[in-house]
């Protein structure tokens, strides 16, 4: 019989993610933390009378997912494929996020419209980065 010791705590995997689900899960975790932080900030600003609730830019929630994407970029090593996949992901993600934010903006406060844009941009970037990088690597050999 062999016993495996549990080291306890979180495992840190410094390499790139293995599946798109892992990337989306990590990105959504960052978005949830970002939403919580921005809502606390909004509450403090509203209670102190500095600003009305909902007037902070919702794009602030994307800070942790961007950090994740930078770390994934670094973990992929060198190559033109990762640069092209990142540029395409940023472009398509930003375009989709701004489109959704612009469509929602007339009906919602900046917090909600920016948040909707940030969530959309994060999802689009995840898919373009993950599948685009693999497709480009397959094409380049």
PDB file of C-alpha atoms in Angstrom:
ATOM      1  CA  UNK A   1       0.000   0.000   0.000  1.00  0.00           C
ATOM      2  CA  UNK A   2       1.179   3.414  -0.845  1.00  0.00           C
ATOM      3  CA  UNK A   3       0.000   6.501   0.827  1.00  0.00           C
ATOM      4  CA  UNK A   4       0.111   9.906  -0.695  1.00  0.00           C
ATOM      5  CA  UNK A   5       0.783  12.788   1.555  1.00  0.00           C
ATOM      6  CA  UNK A   6      -1.393  15.801   1.154  1.00  0.00           C
ATOM      7  CA  UNK A   7       0.608  18.987   1.228  1.00  0.00           C
ATOM      8  CA  UNK A   8      -2.484  21.035   2.019  1.00  0.00           C
ATOM      9  CA  UNK A   9      -3.180  24.476   0.708  1.00  0.00           C
ATOM     10  CA  UNK A  10      -3.419  25.557  -2.882  1.00  0.00           C
ATOM     11  CA  UNK A  11      -1.393  24.041  -5.659  1.00  0.00           C
ATOM     12  CA  UNK A  12       0.451  26.510  -7.817  1.00  0.00           C
ATOM     13  CA  UNK A  13       0.811  25.612 -11.444  1.00  0.00           C
ATOM     14  CA  UNK A  14       3.211  28.065 -13.049  1.00  0.00           C
ATOM     15  CA  UNK A  15       2.595  26.706 -16.548  1.00  0.00           C
ATOM     16  CA  UNK A  16      -0.128  27.497 -19.040  1.00  0.00           C
ATOM     17  CA  UNK A  17      -3.634  26.166 -18.449  1.00  0.00           C
ATOM     18  CA  UNK A  18      -4.544  22.813 -19.981  1.00  0.00           C
ATOM     19  CA  UNK A  19      -8.163  23.449 -20.960  1.00  0.00           C
ATOM     20  CA  UNK A  20     -10.297  26.395 -21.928  1.00  0.00           C
ATOM     21  CA  UNK A  21     -12.529  25.569 -18.952  1.00  0.00           C
ATOM     22  CA  UNK A  22      -9.622  26.111 -16.580  1.00  0.00           C
ATOM     23  CA  UNK A  23      -8.873  29.461 -18.195  1.00  0.00           C
ATOM     24  CA  UNK A  24     -12.512  30.553 -18.061  1.00  0.00           C
ATOM     25  CA  UNK A  25     -12.832  29.384 -14.454  1.00  0.00           C
ATOM     26  CA  UNK A  26      -9.772  31.318 -13.339  1.00  0.00           C
ATOM     27  CA  UNK A  27     -10.909  34.390 -15.276  1.00  0.00           C
ATOM     28  CA  UNK A  28     -14.414  34.233 -13.774  1.00  0.00           C
ATOM     29  CA  UNK A  29     -12.929  33.889 -10.295  1.00  0.00           C
ATOM     30  CA  UNK A  30     -10.974  37.082 -10.954  1.00  0.00           C
ATOM     31  CA  UNK A  31     -14.108  38.799 -12.221  1.00  0.00           C
ATOM     32  CA  UNK A  32     -16.050  37.831  -9.091  1.00  0.00           C
ATOM     33  CA  UNK A  33     -13.318  39.203  -6.847  1.00  0.00           C
ATOM     34  CA  UNK A  34     -13.197  42.353  -8.984  1.00  0.00           C
ATOM     35  CA  UNK A  35     -16.957  42.795  -8.718  1.00  0.00           C
ATOM     36  CA  UNK A  36     -16.815  42.433  -4.940  1.00  0.00           C
ATOM     37  CA  UNK A  37     -14.005  44.981  -4.617  1.00  0.00           C
ATOM     38  CA  UNK A  38     -15.732  47.494  -6.893  1.00  0.00           C
ATOM     39  CA  UNK A  39     -19.020  47.097  -5.023  1.00  0.00           C
ATOM     40  CA  UNK A  40     -17.267  47.746  -1.704  1.00  0.00           C
ATOM     41  CA  UNK A  41     -15.596  50.800  -3.242  1.00  0.00           C
ATOM     42  CA  UNK A  42     -18.966  51.967  -4.575  1.00  0.00           C
ATOM     43  CA  UNK A  43     -20.532  51.539  -1.157  1.00  0.00           C
ATOM     44  CA  UNK A  44     -17.798  53.553   0.529  1.00  0.00           C
ATOM     45  CA  UNK A  45     -18.072  56.335  -2.046  1.00  0.00           C
ATOM     46  CA  UNK A  46     -21.870  56.412  -1.736  1.00  0.00           C
ATOM     47  CA  UNK A  47     -21.861  56.428   2.077  1.00  0.00           C
ATOM     48  CA  UNK A  48     -19.279  59.217   2.263  1.00  0.00           C
ATOM     49  CA  UNK A  49     -21.215  61.265  -0.279  1.00  0.00           C
ATOM     50  CA  UNK A  50     -18.350  61.466  -2.770  1.00  0.00           C
ATOM     51  CA  UNK A  51     -20.394  59.935  -5.602  1.00  0.00           C
ATOM     52  CA  UNK A  52     -23.735  58.329  -6.280  1.00  0.00           C
ATOM     53  CA  UNK A  53     -23.850  54.539  -6.267  1.00  0.00           C
ATOM     54  CA  UNK A  54     -23.201  53.039  -9.702  1.00  0.00           C
ATOM     55  CA  UNK A  55     -21.121  55.861 -11.143  1.00  0.00           C
ATOM     56  CA  UNK A  56     -17.728  54.106 -10.952  1.00  0.00           C
ATOM     57  CA  UNK A  57     -16.507  52.598 -14.198  1.00  0.00           C
ATOM     58  CA  UNK A  58     -17.337  48.888 -14.309  1.00  0.00           C
ATOM     59  CA  UNK A  59     -14.278  48.124 -16.422  1.00  0.00           C
ATOM     60  CA  UNK A  60     -12.283  48.055 -13.161  1.00  0.00           C
ATOM     61  CA  UNK A  61     -13.437  44.481 -12.561  1.00  0.00           C
ATOM     62  CA  UNK A  62     -11.171  43.266 -15.355  1.00  0.00           C
ATOM     63  CA  UNK A  63      -7.933  43.954 -13.431  1.00  0.00           C
ATOM     64  CA  UNK A  64      -7.443  40.402 -12.084  1.00  0.00           C
ATOM     65  CA  UNK A  65      -8.343  38.654 -15.363  1.00  0.00           C
ATOM     66  CA  UNK A  66      -5.811  40.866 -17.176  1.00  0.00           C
ATOM     67  CA  UNK A  67      -3.209  39.801 -14.635  1.00  0.00           C
ATOM     68  CA  UNK A  68      -4.124  36.162 -15.343  1.00  0.00           C
ATOM     69  CA  UNK A  69      -3.785  36.753 -19.087  1.00  0.00           C
ATOM     70  CA  UNK A  70      -0.352  38.348 -18.651  1.00  0.00           C
ATOM     71  CA  UNK A  71       0.790  35.365 -16.599  1.00  0.00           C
ATOM     72  CA  UNK A  72      -0.560  32.960 -19.216  1.00  0.00           C
ATOM     73  CA  UNK A  73       1.264  34.935 -21.905  1.00  0.00           C
ATOM     74  CA  UNK A  74       4.506  34.638 -19.937  1.00  0.00           C
ATOM     75  CA  UNK A  75       3.978  30.920 -19.286  1.00  0.00           C
ATOM     76  CA  UNK A  76       3.676  30.112 -22.987  1.00  0.00           C
ATOM     77  CA  UNK A  77       7.341  30.786 -23.655  1.00  0.00           C
ATOM     78  CA  UNK A  78       8.700  32.537 -26.699  1.00  0.00           C
ATOM     79  CA  UNK A  79       7.214  32.598 -30.160  1.00  0.00           C
ATOM     80  CA  UNK A  80       5.347  34.743 -32.601  1.00  0.00           C
ATOM     81  CA  UNK A  81       2.220  32.630 -32.124  1.00  0.00           C
ATOM     82  CA  UNK A  82       1.672  33.822 -28.577  1.00  0.00           C
ATOM     83  CA  UNK A  83       2.105  37.469 -29.589  1.00  0.00           C
ATOM     84  CA  UNK A  84      -0.339  37.131 -32.480  1.00  0.00           C
ATOM     85  CA  UNK A  85      -2.876  35.242 -30.345  1.00  0.00           C
ATOM     86  CA  UNK A  86      -2.623  37.876 -27.594  1.00  0.00           C
ATOM     87  CA  UNK A  87      -3.001  40.784 -30.029  1.00  0.00           C
ATOM     88  CA  UNK A  88      -6.001  39.146 -31.694  1.00  0.00           C
ATOM     89  CA  UNK A  89      -7.534  38.334 -28.307  1.00  0.00           C
ATOM     90  CA  UNK A  90      -7.071  41.906 -27.111  1.00  0.00           C
ATOM     91  CA  UNK A  91      -8.525  43.280 -30.335  1.00  0.00           C
ATOM     92  CA  UNK A  92     -11.562  41.020 -30.522  1.00  0.00           C
ATOM     93  CA  UNK A  93     -12.153  41.148 -26.770  1.00  0.00           C
ATOM     94  CA  UNK A  94     -11.980  44.925 -26.651  1.00  0.00           C
ATOM     95  CA  UNK A  95     -14.243  45.298 -29.696  1.00  0.00           C
ATOM     96  CA  UNK A  96     -16.848  42.907 -28.290  1.00  0.00           C
ATOM     97  CA  UNK A  97     -16.670  44.429 -24.813  1.00  0.00           C
ATOM     98  CA  UNK A  98     -17.026  47.984 -26.083  1.00  0.00           C
ATOM     99  CA  UNK A  99     -19.926  46.943 -28.306  1.00  0.00           C
ATOM    100  CA  UNK A 100     -21.829  45.384 -25.411  1.00  0.00           C
ATOM    101  CA  UNK A 101     -20.995  48.284 -23.093  1.00  0.00           C
ATOM    102  CA  UNK A 102     -22.192  50.746 -25.733  1.00  0.00           C
ATOM    103  CA  UNK A 103     -25.442  48.870 -26.266  1.00  0.00           C
ATOM    104  CA  UNK A 104     -26.171  48.683 -22.534  1.00  0.00           C
ATOM    105  CA  UNK A 105     -24.921  52.194 -21.600  1.00  0.00           C
ATOM    106  CA  UNK A 106     -28.092  54.192 -22.413  1.00  0.00           C
ATOM    107  CA  UNK A 107     -30.144  52.036 -20.056  1.00  0.00           C
ATOM    108  CA  UNK A 108     -27.789  51.383 -17.143  1.00  0.00           C
ATOM    109  CA  UNK A 109     -25.292  53.242 -14.935  1.00  0.00           C
ATOM    110  CA  UNK A 110     -21.565  53.132 -15.830  1.00  0.00           C
ATOM    111  CA  UNK A 111     -20.945  50.387 -13.269  1.00  0.00           C
ATOM    112  CA  UNK A 112     -23.301  47.963 -15.016  1.00  0.00           C
ATOM    113  CA  UNK A 113     -22.444  48.860 -18.608  1.00  0.00           C
ATOM    114  CA  UNK A 114     -18.712  48.739 -17.951  1.00  0.00           C
ATOM    115  CA  UNK A 115     -19.101  45.488 -16.041  1.00  0.00           C
ATOM    116  CA  UNK A 116     -21.031  43.928 -18.923  1.00  0.00           C
ATOM    117  CA  UNK A 117     -18.305  45.049 -21.314  1.00  0.00           C
ATOM    118  CA  UNK A 118     -15.564  43.685 -19.060  1.00  0.00           C
ATOM    119  CA  UNK A 119     -17.241  40.285 -18.729  1.00  0.00           C
ATOM    120  CA  UNK A 120     -17.775  40.086 -22.502  1.00  0.00           C
ATOM    121  CA  UNK A 121     -14.184  41.107 -23.236  1.00  0.00           C
ATOM    122  CA  UNK A 122     -12.879  38.508 -20.789  1.00  0.00           C
ATOM    123  CA  UNK A 123     -14.896  35.678 -22.319  1.00  0.00           C
ATOM    124  CA  UNK A 124     -13.938  36.593 -25.884  1.00  0.00           C
ATOM    125  CA  UNK A 125     -10.267  36.945 -24.967  1.00  0.00           C
ATOM    126  CA  UNK A 126     -10.256  33.518 -23.279  1.00  0.00           C
ATOM    127  CA  UNK A 127     -11.597  31.771 -26.353  1.00  0.00           C
ATOM    128  CA  UNK A 128      -9.456  33.664 -28.870  1.00  0.00           C
ATOM    129  CA  UNK A 129      -6.302  33.193 -26.798  1.00  0.00           C
ATOM    130  CA  UNK A 130      -6.796  29.511 -26.010  1.00  0.00           C
ATOM    131  CA  UNK A 131      -8.019  28.225 -29.371  1.00  0.00           C
ATOM    132  CA  UNK A 132      -6.147  30.776 -31.464  1.00  0.00           C
ATOM    133  CA  UNK A 133      -2.832  29.899 -29.865  1.00  0.00           C
ATOM    134  CA  UNK A 134      -3.340  26.182 -30.444  1.00  0.00           C
ATOM    135  CA  UNK A 135      -4.453  26.724 -34.033  1.00  0.00           C
ATOM    136  CA  UNK A 136      -1.466  28.973 -34.784  1.00  0.00           C
ATOM    137  CA  UNK A 137       0.954  26.490 -33.220  1.00  0.00           C
ATOM    138  CA  UNK A 138      -0.549  23.680 -35.278  1.00  0.00           C
ATOM    139  CA  UNK A 139      -0.266  25.734 -38.475  1.00  0.00           C
ATOM    140  CA  UNK A 140       3.331  26.763 -37.840  1.00  0.00           C
ATOM    141  CA  UNK A 141       4.473  23.280 -36.901  1.00  0.00           C
TER     142      UNK A 141
END
